[in-house]
Amino acid sequence: MIMTNTKNLKPLNSFSINISARHIVEVHNEAELYKVWKNAENQSTPTLMLGRGTNVLFLENYTGIVLLNRIAGIEIEEQHQAWNLHVGAGEIWDNLVRTCLSKKIPGLENLALIPGCVGAAPIHNIGAYGVEFCQFCNYVDVLHLKTGTLLRLNTNECQFGYRDSIFKHTLRDNHAIVRVGFQLLKSWNPTLTYGVLKKIHPQHATPQLIYDTICMIRRTTLPDPVLTGNAGSFFKNPIINAGKAKQLLKEYPDAPNYLQPEGKIKLAAGWLIDQCGLKGYRIGGAATYDKQALILINFNNATSKDITTLARYIRKKVEKKFAILLEPEVRFIGPLGEVDGIAEII
Ligand SMILES: Cc1cc2nc3c(=O)[nH]c(=O)nc-3n(C[C@H](O)[C@H](O)[C@H](O)COP(=O)(O)OP(=O)(O)OC[C@H]3O[C@@H](n4cnc5c(N)ncnc54)[C@H](O)[C@@H]3O)c2cc1C
C-alpha cells in the first residue's frame, strides 16, 4: 500500500480538473484494499475506487480517500480452443491488448487504445469499432468490501448492456473489481464492420493491422488527454424506438443510425450535437472538440462548472431540435461520492 504525498487529483482525472482529495492511496492487492476501506469505514470517511480517472468528472474537492487500484498481473493459460486470461484490475487496458498481440492472441484489437484500467472495463462494458468487452469476458472477481469476501460473477451475472452492467447498479457501492477473466477464442474472425475498418479486405486482415489502423484513426480524431483534458464521449449514443427513428430519418435521411438486436435504433449523439451547430462551441474554459462534438474538452483551465454548464446547454439544444434527451456516459463525482449525472445537467 502506498499513501501518496499528494492530495492533488488533477493528474489523476483525464479532464485535468483542478481538484483534491483528503487522501490518495495506491493499493496493490485485495488485502490492502480491504484494510484501507475498513479503516476508512470505521472513521466514517467516504472512499472512491479509481482506475486511471478517464471516465469521471469531479464536481468539487473529494472529502474522502481515493483508492487507486494498482492490482497487477496478466496470467495466460492456453487451452485447446482458447486462451484464458486472469488479469489484475489495475493493469492498463491498452497494455493488455498489446500483450495479447505480442503473444499472437487475437480478439481485443478493436478495443485498441481505450484509456483506463482493466478493472473499469466491465463497469462501462467498454466498446469501440463494433466490439464490446462483454464478448470476451469469462468472469469478474469482485471484493465485497463490507465483508471482505470475494465473489466471482459469470458473464450473465454481470448483466452487460450498452455502456452498462450490474457494477453501475446493485454492485455499485461497497464492491471493488479486483480481477477480470477473459476467454479469447483461437477461431478468430475479424470484426471489420465499422468505419475505416470496412476498407480492410477480410483476407488481408490481421489483429496487428486492425490494431494499428484503429490507433492511427484514434490518434488523429480524438484529443489526447495528456495534452487536452477530456473523458472521451461525454454522452451515450441515444437508443430510440423504431417509430420515432422512422420519423426522424424521414426528416434527416443522413442521420447515422444502427439497428439494435431488440429492433430499436441507436443514433450518434455526436451527429445530433453537430446538427445543433455546437462543434467547437465554448462556455468558459470548456468546449466541444472541433473534430468530434461528442467530446467535451478542458479547453482552457475549465472548472467542473464550465463542463456541466456546457453539457446542460448541449442537452437543451438537442432536446429542442430532436426531442431526444441525452444521458451522460461520464460518471459524476461529488464531495462524498458518485452523484446522478442527469440531475447535474437538467
Ligand atoms: C480519449 C478517451 C477515449 C475513450 N474512448 C473510449 C471508447 O472508445 N470506448 C469506451 O467504452 N470508453 C472510452 N473512454 C472512456 C474510458 O476510457 C473507459 O470508461 C475506461 O474503462 C475507464 O477506465 P478508468 O480506469 O479510467 O476508470 P475511472 O475513470 O478511474 O473509473 C470509472 C468509474 O469506475 C469506478 N471504478 C474504477 N475502477 C474500479 C474498480 N476496480 N472497482 C470498482 N469500481 C471501479 C470509478 O469509481 C468510477 O465510477 C475514453 C476515454 C477517453 C479519455
PDB file of C-alpha atoms in Angstrom, residues 59-300:
ATOM      1  CA  LEU A  59     -17.620  18.320  -9.315  1.00  0.00           C
ATOM      2  CA  GLU A  60     -15.868  19.501  -6.138  1.00  0.00           C
ATOM      3  CA  ASN A  61     -12.972  18.525  -3.885  1.00  0.00           C
ATOM      4  CA  TYR A  62     -13.486  14.941  -2.727  1.00  0.00           C
ATOM      5  CA  THR A  63     -13.760  14.787   1.057  1.00  0.00           C
ATOM      6  CA  GLY A  64     -12.713  11.139   1.392  1.00  0.00           C
ATOM      7  CA  ILE A  65      -9.952   8.722   0.395  1.00  0.00           C
ATOM      8  CA  VAL A  66      -9.331   7.949  -3.261  1.00  0.00           C
ATOM      9  CA  LEU A  67      -8.148   4.353  -3.664  1.00  0.00           C
ATOM     10  CA  LEU A  68      -6.078   3.869  -6.797  1.00  0.00           C
ATOM     11  CA  ASN A  69      -6.473   0.290  -7.947  1.00  0.00           C
ATOM     12  CA  ARG A  70      -2.999  -0.934  -8.942  1.00  0.00           C
ATOM     13  CA  ILE A  71      -3.574  -4.697  -8.659  1.00  0.00           C
ATOM     14  CA  ALA A  72      -1.233  -6.090 -11.313  1.00  0.00           C
ATOM     15  CA  GLY A  73      -0.726  -9.347 -13.184  1.00  0.00           C
ATOM     16  CA  ILE A  74      -1.577 -10.945 -16.525  1.00  0.00           C
ATOM     17  CA  GLU A  75      -1.802 -14.755 -16.297  1.00  0.00           C
ATOM     18  CA  ILE A  76      -2.339 -16.634 -19.553  1.00  0.00           C
ATOM     19  CA  GLU A  77      -3.423 -20.263 -19.829  1.00  0.00           C
ATOM     20  CA  GLU A  78      -3.527 -21.883 -23.251  1.00  0.00           C
ATOM     21  CA  GLN A  79      -6.244 -24.436 -23.904  1.00  0.00           C
ATOM     22  CA  HIS A  80      -7.224 -26.448 -26.948  1.00  0.00           C
ATOM     23  CA  GLN A  81      -9.674 -23.907 -28.384  1.00  0.00           C
ATOM     24  CA  ALA A  82      -8.976 -20.729 -26.460  1.00  0.00           C
ATOM     25  CA  TRP A  83      -6.669 -18.741 -24.241  1.00  0.00           C
ATOM     26  CA  ASN A  84      -7.921 -17.992 -20.753  1.00  0.00           C
ATOM     27  CA  LEU A  85      -6.583 -14.832 -19.140  1.00  0.00           C
ATOM     28  CA  HIS A  86      -6.731 -13.812 -15.480  1.00  0.00           C
ATOM     29  CA  VAL A  87      -5.858 -10.115 -15.235  1.00  0.00           C
ATOM     30  CA  GLY A  88      -5.376  -7.724 -12.308  1.00  0.00           C
ATOM     31  CA  ALA A  89      -7.827  -4.815 -12.241  1.00  0.00           C
ATOM     32  CA  GLY A  90      -5.003  -2.257 -12.093  1.00  0.00           C
ATOM     33  CA  GLU A  91      -3.427  -3.303 -15.402  1.00  0.00           C
ATOM     34  CA  ILE A  92      -3.654  -0.648 -18.103  1.00  0.00           C
ATOM     35  CA  TRP A  93      -6.198  -1.748 -20.708  1.00  0.00           C
ATOM     36  CA  ASP A  94      -4.116  -0.965 -23.778  1.00  0.00           C
ATOM     37  CA  ASN A  95      -1.081  -2.753 -22.282  1.00  0.00           C
ATOM     38  CA  LEU A  96      -3.250  -5.864 -22.056  1.00  0.00           C
ATOM     39  CA  VAL A  97      -4.310  -5.512 -25.710  1.00  0.00           C
ATOM     40  CA  ARG A  98      -0.657  -5.092 -26.766  1.00  0.00           C
ATOM     41  CA  THR A  99       0.490  -8.020 -24.604  1.00  0.00           C
ATOM     42  CA  CYS A 100      -2.090 -10.225 -26.344  1.00  0.00           C
ATOM     43  CA  LEU A 101      -0.946  -9.057 -29.776  1.00  0.00           C
ATOM     44  CA  SER A 102       2.697  -9.721 -28.939  1.00  0.00           C
ATOM     45  CA  LYS A 103       1.776 -13.292 -27.905  1.00  0.00           C
ATOM     46  CA  LYS A 104      -0.326 -13.783 -31.069  1.00  0.00           C
ATOM     47  CA  ILE A 105      -3.560 -13.905 -29.095  1.00  0.00           C
ATOM     48  CA  PRO A 106      -6.262 -12.188 -31.163  1.00  0.00           C
ATOM     49  CA  GLY A 107      -9.631 -10.757 -30.118  1.00  0.00           C
ATOM     50  CA  LEU A 108      -9.097  -7.482 -28.266  1.00  0.00           C
ATOM     51  CA  GLU A 109      -7.576  -5.498 -31.179  1.00  0.00           C
ATOM     52  CA  ASN A 110     -10.754  -3.458 -31.909  1.00  0.00           C
ATOM     53  CA  LEU A 111     -10.577  -2.134 -28.355  1.00  0.00           C
ATOM     54  CA  ALA A 112      -7.181  -0.565 -29.095  1.00  0.00           C
ATOM     55  CA  LEU A 113      -6.016   2.485 -27.205  1.00  0.00           C
ATOM     56  CA  ILE A 114      -9.051   2.864 -24.921  1.00  0.00           C
ATOM     57  CA  PRO A 115      -7.630   4.637 -21.890  1.00  0.00           C
ATOM     58  CA  GLY A 116      -8.101   3.306 -18.374  1.00  0.00           C
ATOM     59  CA  CYS A 117      -7.656   0.153 -16.322  1.00  0.00           C
ATOM     60  CA  VAL A 118      -8.823  -3.405 -16.897  1.00  0.00           C
ATOM     61  CA  GLY A 119     -10.907  -3.177 -13.699  1.00  0.00           C
ATOM     62  CA  ALA A 120     -13.069  -0.405 -15.117  1.00  0.00           C
ATOM     63  CA  ALA A 121     -13.726  -2.179 -18.439  1.00  0.00           C
ATOM     64  CA  PRO A 122     -16.583  -4.379 -17.157  1.00  0.00           C
ATOM     65  CA  ILE A 123     -18.308  -1.479 -15.359  1.00  0.00           C
ATOM     66  CA  HIS A 124     -18.816   0.509 -18.517  1.00  0.00           C
ATOM     67  CA  ASN A 125     -18.694  -2.549 -20.811  1.00  0.00           C
ATOM     68  CA  ILE A 126     -16.205  -0.615 -22.919  1.00  0.00           C
ATOM     69  CA  GLY A 127     -16.755  -0.751 -26.628  1.00  0.00           C
ATOM     70  CA  ALA A 128     -15.372   0.551 -29.899  1.00  0.00           C
ATOM     71  CA  TYR A 129     -15.269  -0.307 -33.585  1.00  0.00           C
ATOM     72  CA  GLY A 130     -18.105  -2.837 -33.448  1.00  0.00           C
ATOM     73  CA  VAL A 131     -16.832  -4.784 -30.431  1.00  0.00           C
ATOM     74  CA  GLU A 132     -17.663  -4.760 -26.718  1.00  0.00           C
ATOM     75  CA  PHE A 133     -15.749  -6.008 -23.682  1.00  0.00           C
ATOM     76  CA  CYS A 134     -18.577  -8.425 -22.746  1.00  0.00           C
ATOM     77  CA  GLN A 135     -17.839 -10.576 -25.826  1.00  0.00           C
ATOM     78  CA  PHE A 136     -14.556 -11.709 -24.233  1.00  0.00           C
ATOM     79  CA  CYS A 137     -15.488 -11.672 -20.567  1.00  0.00           C
ATOM     80  CA  ASN A 138     -15.360 -15.000 -18.771  1.00  0.00           C
ATOM     81  CA  TYR A 139     -15.837 -13.709 -15.224  1.00  0.00           C
ATOM     82  CA  VAL A 140     -15.297 -10.692 -12.986  1.00  0.00           C
ATOM     83  CA  ASP A 141     -13.843 -11.095  -9.482  1.00  0.00           C
ATOM     84  CA  VAL A 142     -15.267  -8.612  -7.007  1.00  0.00           C
ATOM     85  CA  LEU A 143     -14.280  -7.870  -3.415  1.00  0.00           C
ATOM     86  CA  HIS A 144     -17.310  -7.252  -1.212  1.00  0.00           C
ATOM     87  CA  LEU A 145     -15.837  -4.511   0.953  1.00  0.00           C
ATOM     88  CA  LYS A 146     -18.323  -4.822   3.825  1.00  0.00           C
ATOM     89  CA  THR A 147     -17.415  -8.468   4.453  1.00  0.00           C
ATOM     90  CA  GLY A 148     -14.025  -8.900   2.776  1.00  0.00           C
ATOM     91  CA  THR A 149     -15.368 -11.818   0.738  1.00  0.00           C
ATOM     92  CA  LEU A 150     -14.511 -12.447  -2.894  1.00  0.00           C
ATOM     93  CA  LEU A 151     -17.311 -13.078  -5.389  1.00  0.00           C
ATOM     94  CA  ARG A 152     -16.896 -14.416  -8.912  1.00  0.00           C
ATOM     95  CA  LEU A 153     -19.585 -13.259 -11.370  1.00  0.00           C
ATOM     96  CA  ASN A 154     -20.012 -15.011 -14.691  1.00  0.00           C
ATOM     97  CA  THR A 155     -20.879 -13.036 -17.828  1.00  0.00           C
ATOM     98  CA  ASN A 156     -24.646 -13.441 -17.394  1.00  0.00           C
ATOM     99  CA  GLU A 157     -24.471 -12.306 -13.798  1.00  0.00           C
ATOM    100  CA  CYS A 158     -22.646  -9.126 -14.885  1.00  0.00           C
ATOM    101  CA  GLN A 159     -25.828  -8.037 -16.773  1.00  0.00           C
ATOM    102  CA  PHE A 160     -23.888  -6.295 -19.522  1.00  0.00           C
ATOM    103  CA  GLY A 161     -25.671  -3.759 -21.724  1.00  0.00           C
ATOM    104  CA  TYR A 162     -24.702  -0.774 -23.822  1.00  0.00           C
ATOM    105  CA  ARG A 163     -22.129   1.017 -21.616  1.00  0.00           C
ATOM    106  CA  ASP A 164     -23.824  -0.680 -18.708  1.00  0.00           C
ATOM    107  CA  SER A 165     -23.504  -3.534 -16.214  1.00  0.00           C
ATOM    108  CA  ILE A 166     -24.523  -4.619 -12.726  1.00  0.00           C
ATOM    109  CA  PHE A 167     -21.476  -2.644 -11.457  1.00  0.00           C
ATOM    110  CA  LYS A 168     -23.323   0.606 -12.155  1.00  0.00           C
ATOM    111  CA  HIS A 169     -26.389  -0.585 -10.250  1.00  0.00           C
ATOM    112  CA  THR A 170     -26.720  -3.190  -7.460  1.00  0.00           C
ATOM    113  CA  LEU A 171     -22.951  -3.718  -7.168  1.00  0.00           C
ATOM    114  CA  ARG A 172     -22.025  -0.044  -7.464  1.00  0.00           C
ATOM    115  CA  ASP A 173     -21.308   0.685  -3.819  1.00  0.00           C
ATOM    116  CA  ASN A 174     -19.148  -1.318  -1.402  1.00  0.00           C
ATOM    117  CA  HIS A 175     -17.787  -3.532  -4.199  1.00  0.00           C
ATOM    118  CA  ALA A 176     -14.421  -3.333  -5.919  1.00  0.00           C
ATOM    119  CA  ILE A 177     -13.451  -5.198  -9.063  1.00  0.00           C
ATOM    120  CA  VAL A 178     -10.124  -6.866  -8.361  1.00  0.00           C
ATOM    121  CA  ARG A 179      -9.516  -9.229 -11.300  1.00  0.00           C
ATOM    122  CA  VAL A 180     -11.069  -9.991 -14.659  1.00  0.00           C
ATOM    123  CA  GLY A 181     -11.194 -13.306 -16.555  1.00  0.00           C
ATOM    124  CA  PHE A 182     -11.143 -13.369 -20.357  1.00  0.00           C
ATOM    125  CA  GLN A 183     -11.678 -16.116 -22.867  1.00  0.00           C
ATOM    126  CA  LEU A 184     -10.141 -15.417 -26.269  1.00  0.00           C
ATOM    127  CA  LEU A 185     -11.044 -17.998 -28.888  1.00  0.00           C
ATOM    128  CA  LYS A 186      -8.456 -19.391 -31.272  1.00  0.00           C
ATOM    129  CA  SER A 187     -11.064 -19.421 -34.062  1.00  0.00           C
ATOM    130  CA  TRP A 188     -10.606 -15.713 -34.777  1.00  0.00           C
ATOM    131  CA  ASN A 189     -12.875 -13.748 -37.084  1.00  0.00           C
ATOM    132  CA  PRO A 190     -12.000 -10.104 -37.700  1.00  0.00           C
ATOM    133  CA  THR A 191     -14.707  -7.518 -36.987  1.00  0.00           C
ATOM    134  CA  LEU A 192     -14.483  -5.083 -39.885  1.00  0.00           C
ATOM    135  CA  THR A 193     -17.992  -3.645 -39.824  1.00  0.00           C
ATOM    136  CA  TYR A 194     -17.198  -0.185 -38.556  1.00  0.00           C
ATOM    137  CA  GLY A 195     -15.903   2.955 -40.281  1.00  0.00           C
ATOM    138  CA  VAL A 196     -12.416   2.764 -41.716  1.00  0.00           C
ATOM    139  CA  LEU A 197     -12.150  -0.975 -40.960  1.00  0.00           C
ATOM    140  CA  LYS A 198     -14.614  -1.627 -43.804  1.00  0.00           C
ATOM    141  CA  LYS A 199     -11.766  -0.768 -46.185  1.00  0.00           C
ATOM    142  CA  ILE A 200      -9.665  -3.724 -44.991  1.00  0.00           C
ATOM    143  CA  HIS A 201     -10.191  -6.848 -47.077  1.00  0.00           C
ATOM    144  CA  PRO A 202     -11.047  -9.755 -44.741  1.00  0.00           C
ATOM    145  CA  GLN A 203      -8.335 -11.904 -46.348  1.00  0.00           C
ATOM    146  CA  HIS A 204      -5.699  -9.284 -45.516  1.00  0.00           C
ATOM    147  CA  ALA A 205      -6.960  -8.591 -42.017  1.00  0.00           C
ATOM    148  CA  THR A 206      -4.630  -9.425 -39.140  1.00  0.00           C
ATOM    149  CA  PRO A 207      -5.086  -8.451 -35.484  1.00  0.00           C
ATOM    150  CA  GLN A 208      -1.995  -6.213 -35.725  1.00  0.00           C
ATOM    151  CA  LEU A 209      -3.276  -4.440 -38.865  1.00  0.00           C
ATOM    152  CA  ILE A 210      -6.633  -3.788 -37.191  1.00  0.00           C
ATOM    153  CA  TYR A 211      -4.914  -2.548 -34.043  1.00  0.00           C
ATOM    154  CA  ASP A 212      -2.579  -0.230 -35.984  1.00  0.00           C
ATOM    155  CA  THR A 213      -5.418   1.118 -38.161  1.00  0.00           C
ATOM    156  CA  ILE A 214      -7.579   1.910 -35.150  1.00  0.00           C
ATOM    157  CA  CYS A 215      -4.655   3.533 -33.291  1.00  0.00           C
ATOM    158  CA  MET A 216      -3.953   5.739 -36.281  1.00  0.00           C
ATOM    159  CA  ILE A 217      -7.598   6.846 -36.525  1.00  0.00           C
ATOM    160  CA  ARG A 218      -7.984   7.376 -32.797  1.00  0.00           C
ATOM    161  CA  ARG A 219      -4.762   9.418 -32.644  1.00  0.00           C
ATOM    162  CA  THR A 220      -5.972  11.715 -35.436  1.00  0.00           C
ATOM    163  CA  THR A 221      -9.618  12.085 -34.373  1.00  0.00           C
ATOM    164  CA  LEU A 222      -9.605  12.028 -30.555  1.00  0.00           C
ATOM    165  CA  PRO A 223      -7.934  14.549 -28.263  1.00  0.00           C
ATOM    166  CA  ASP A 224      -5.038  13.120 -26.267  1.00  0.00           C
ATOM    167  CA  PRO A 225      -5.963  13.620 -22.577  1.00  0.00           C
ATOM    168  CA  VAL A 226      -2.287  14.261 -21.781  1.00  0.00           C
ATOM    169  CA  LEU A 227      -2.466  17.404 -23.916  1.00  0.00           C
ATOM    170  CA  THR A 228      -6.163  18.319 -23.769  1.00  0.00           C
ATOM    171  CA  GLY A 229      -8.296  17.309 -20.798  1.00  0.00           C
ATOM    172  CA  ASN A 230     -11.303  15.163 -21.726  1.00  0.00           C
ATOM    173  CA  ALA A 231     -13.085  11.958 -20.741  1.00  0.00           C
ATOM    174  CA  GLY A 232     -13.919  10.581 -24.192  1.00  0.00           C
ATOM    175  CA  SER A 233     -17.580  10.564 -25.237  1.00  0.00           C
ATOM    176  CA  PHE A 234     -19.409  12.758 -22.762  1.00  0.00           C
ATOM    177  CA  PHE A 235     -22.889  11.474 -23.665  1.00  0.00           C
ATOM    178  CA  LYS A 236     -24.164   7.999 -24.542  1.00  0.00           C
ATOM    179  CA  ASN A 237     -25.484   7.399 -28.034  1.00  0.00           C
ATOM    180  CA  PRO A 238     -29.276   7.529 -27.561  1.00  0.00           C
ATOM    181  CA  ILE A 239     -31.317   4.426 -28.359  1.00  0.00           C
ATOM    182  CA  ILE A 240     -34.836   5.251 -29.548  1.00  0.00           C
ATOM    183  CA  ASN A 241     -37.829   3.171 -30.617  1.00  0.00           C
ATOM    184  CA  ALA A 242     -38.347   2.261 -34.272  1.00  0.00           C
ATOM    185  CA  GLY A 243     -41.387   4.576 -34.754  1.00  0.00           C
ATOM    186  CA  LYS A 244     -39.569   7.655 -33.522  1.00  0.00           C
ATOM    187  CA  ALA A 245     -36.499   6.705 -35.578  1.00  0.00           C
ATOM    188  CA  LYS A 246     -38.604   6.415 -38.759  1.00  0.00           C
ATOM    189  CA  GLN A 247     -39.969   9.920 -38.213  1.00  0.00           C
ATOM    190  CA  LEU A 248     -36.521  11.367 -37.558  1.00  0.00           C
ATOM    191  CA  LEU A 249     -34.946   9.631 -40.568  1.00  0.00           C
ATOM    192  CA  LYS A 250     -37.695  10.989 -42.817  1.00  0.00           C
ATOM    193  CA  GLU A 251     -36.636  14.492 -41.854  1.00  0.00           C
ATOM    194  CA  TYR A 252     -32.881  13.739 -41.608  1.00  0.00           C
ATOM    195  CA  PRO A 253     -32.134  10.861 -44.041  1.00  0.00           C
ATOM    196  CA  ASP A 254     -28.374  11.284 -43.466  1.00  0.00           C
ATOM    197  CA  ALA A 255     -28.559  10.680 -39.713  1.00  0.00           C
ATOM    198  CA  PRO A 256     -26.235   7.790 -38.802  1.00  0.00           C
ATOM    199  CA  ASN A 257     -28.363   5.025 -37.287  1.00  0.00           C
ATOM    200  CA  TYR A 258     -27.671   1.487 -36.118  1.00  0.00           C
ATOM    201  CA  LEU A 259     -30.277  -1.234 -35.714  1.00  0.00           C
ATOM    202  CA  GLN A 260     -30.141  -2.847 -32.267  1.00  0.00           C
ATOM    203  CA  PRO A 261     -30.927  -6.510 -31.576  1.00  0.00           C
ATOM    204  CA  GLU A 262     -34.291  -5.689 -29.981  1.00  0.00           C
ATOM    205  CA  GLY A 263     -35.451  -3.619 -33.003  1.00  0.00           C
ATOM    206  CA  LYS A 264     -34.611  -0.240 -31.500  1.00  0.00           C
ATOM    207  CA  ILE A 265     -32.338   2.247 -33.247  1.00  0.00           C
ATOM    208  CA  LYS A 266     -29.110   3.717 -31.903  1.00  0.00           C
ATOM    209  CA  LEU A 267     -28.303   7.256 -33.067  1.00  0.00           C
ATOM    210  CA  ALA A 268     -24.944   9.012 -32.991  1.00  0.00           C
ATOM    211  CA  ALA A 269     -25.004  11.609 -30.193  1.00  0.00           C
ATOM    212  CA  GLY A 270     -22.070  13.420 -31.846  1.00  0.00           C
ATOM    213  CA  TRP A 271     -24.093  13.882 -35.049  1.00  0.00           C
ATOM    214  CA  LEU A 272     -27.089  15.260 -33.105  1.00  0.00           C
ATOM    215  CA  ILE A 273     -24.841  17.776 -31.308  1.00  0.00           C
ATOM    216  CA  ASP A 274     -23.140  18.696 -34.564  1.00  0.00           C
ATOM    217  CA  GLN A 275     -26.543  19.360 -36.214  1.00  0.00           C
ATOM    218  CA  CYS A 276     -27.228  21.910 -33.462  1.00  0.00           C
ATOM    219  CA  GLY A 277     -24.157  23.822 -34.667  1.00  0.00           C
ATOM    220  CA  LEU A 278     -22.227  23.096 -31.497  1.00  0.00           C
ATOM    221  CA  LYS A 279     -18.953  21.656 -32.822  1.00  0.00           C
ATOM    222  CA  GLY A 280     -16.187  23.718 -31.218  1.00  0.00           C
ATOM    223  CA  TYR A 281     -18.737  25.625 -29.064  1.00  0.00           C
ATOM    224  CA  ARG A 282     -17.235  27.128 -25.889  1.00  0.00           C
ATOM    225  CA  ILE A 283     -18.525  28.060 -22.451  1.00  0.00           C
ATOM    226  CA  GLY A 284     -15.899  29.391 -20.044  1.00  0.00           C
ATOM    227  CA  GLY A 285     -12.879  27.076 -20.222  1.00  0.00           C
ATOM    228  CA  ALA A 286     -14.929  24.176 -21.622  1.00  0.00           C
ATOM    229  CA  ALA A 287     -15.595  23.409 -25.281  1.00  0.00           C
ATOM    230  CA  THR A 288     -16.826  20.690 -27.573  1.00  0.00           C
ATOM    231  CA  TYR A 289     -13.938  19.187 -29.530  1.00  0.00           C
ATOM    232  CA  ASP A 290     -13.777  20.660 -33.019  1.00  0.00           C
ATOM    233  CA  LYS A 291     -13.242  17.249 -34.662  1.00  0.00           C
ATOM    234  CA  GLN A 292     -15.893  15.378 -32.648  1.00  0.00           C
ATOM    235  CA  ALA A 293     -18.693  17.266 -30.904  1.00  0.00           C
ATOM    236  CA  LEU A 294     -19.443  14.369 -28.550  1.00  0.00           C
ATOM    237  CA  ILE A 295     -16.216  15.020 -26.675  1.00  0.00           C
ATOM    238  CA  LEU A 296     -16.198  17.855 -24.171  1.00  0.00           C
ATOM    239  CA  ILE A 297     -12.724  19.215 -23.558  1.00  0.00           C
ATOM    240  CA  ASN A 298     -10.944  21.249 -20.946  1.00  0.00           C
ATOM    241  CA  PHE A 299     -10.045  23.957 -23.396  1.00  0.00           C
ATOM    242  CA  ASN A 300      -8.509  26.429 -21.009  1.00  0.00           C
TER     243      ASN A 300
END
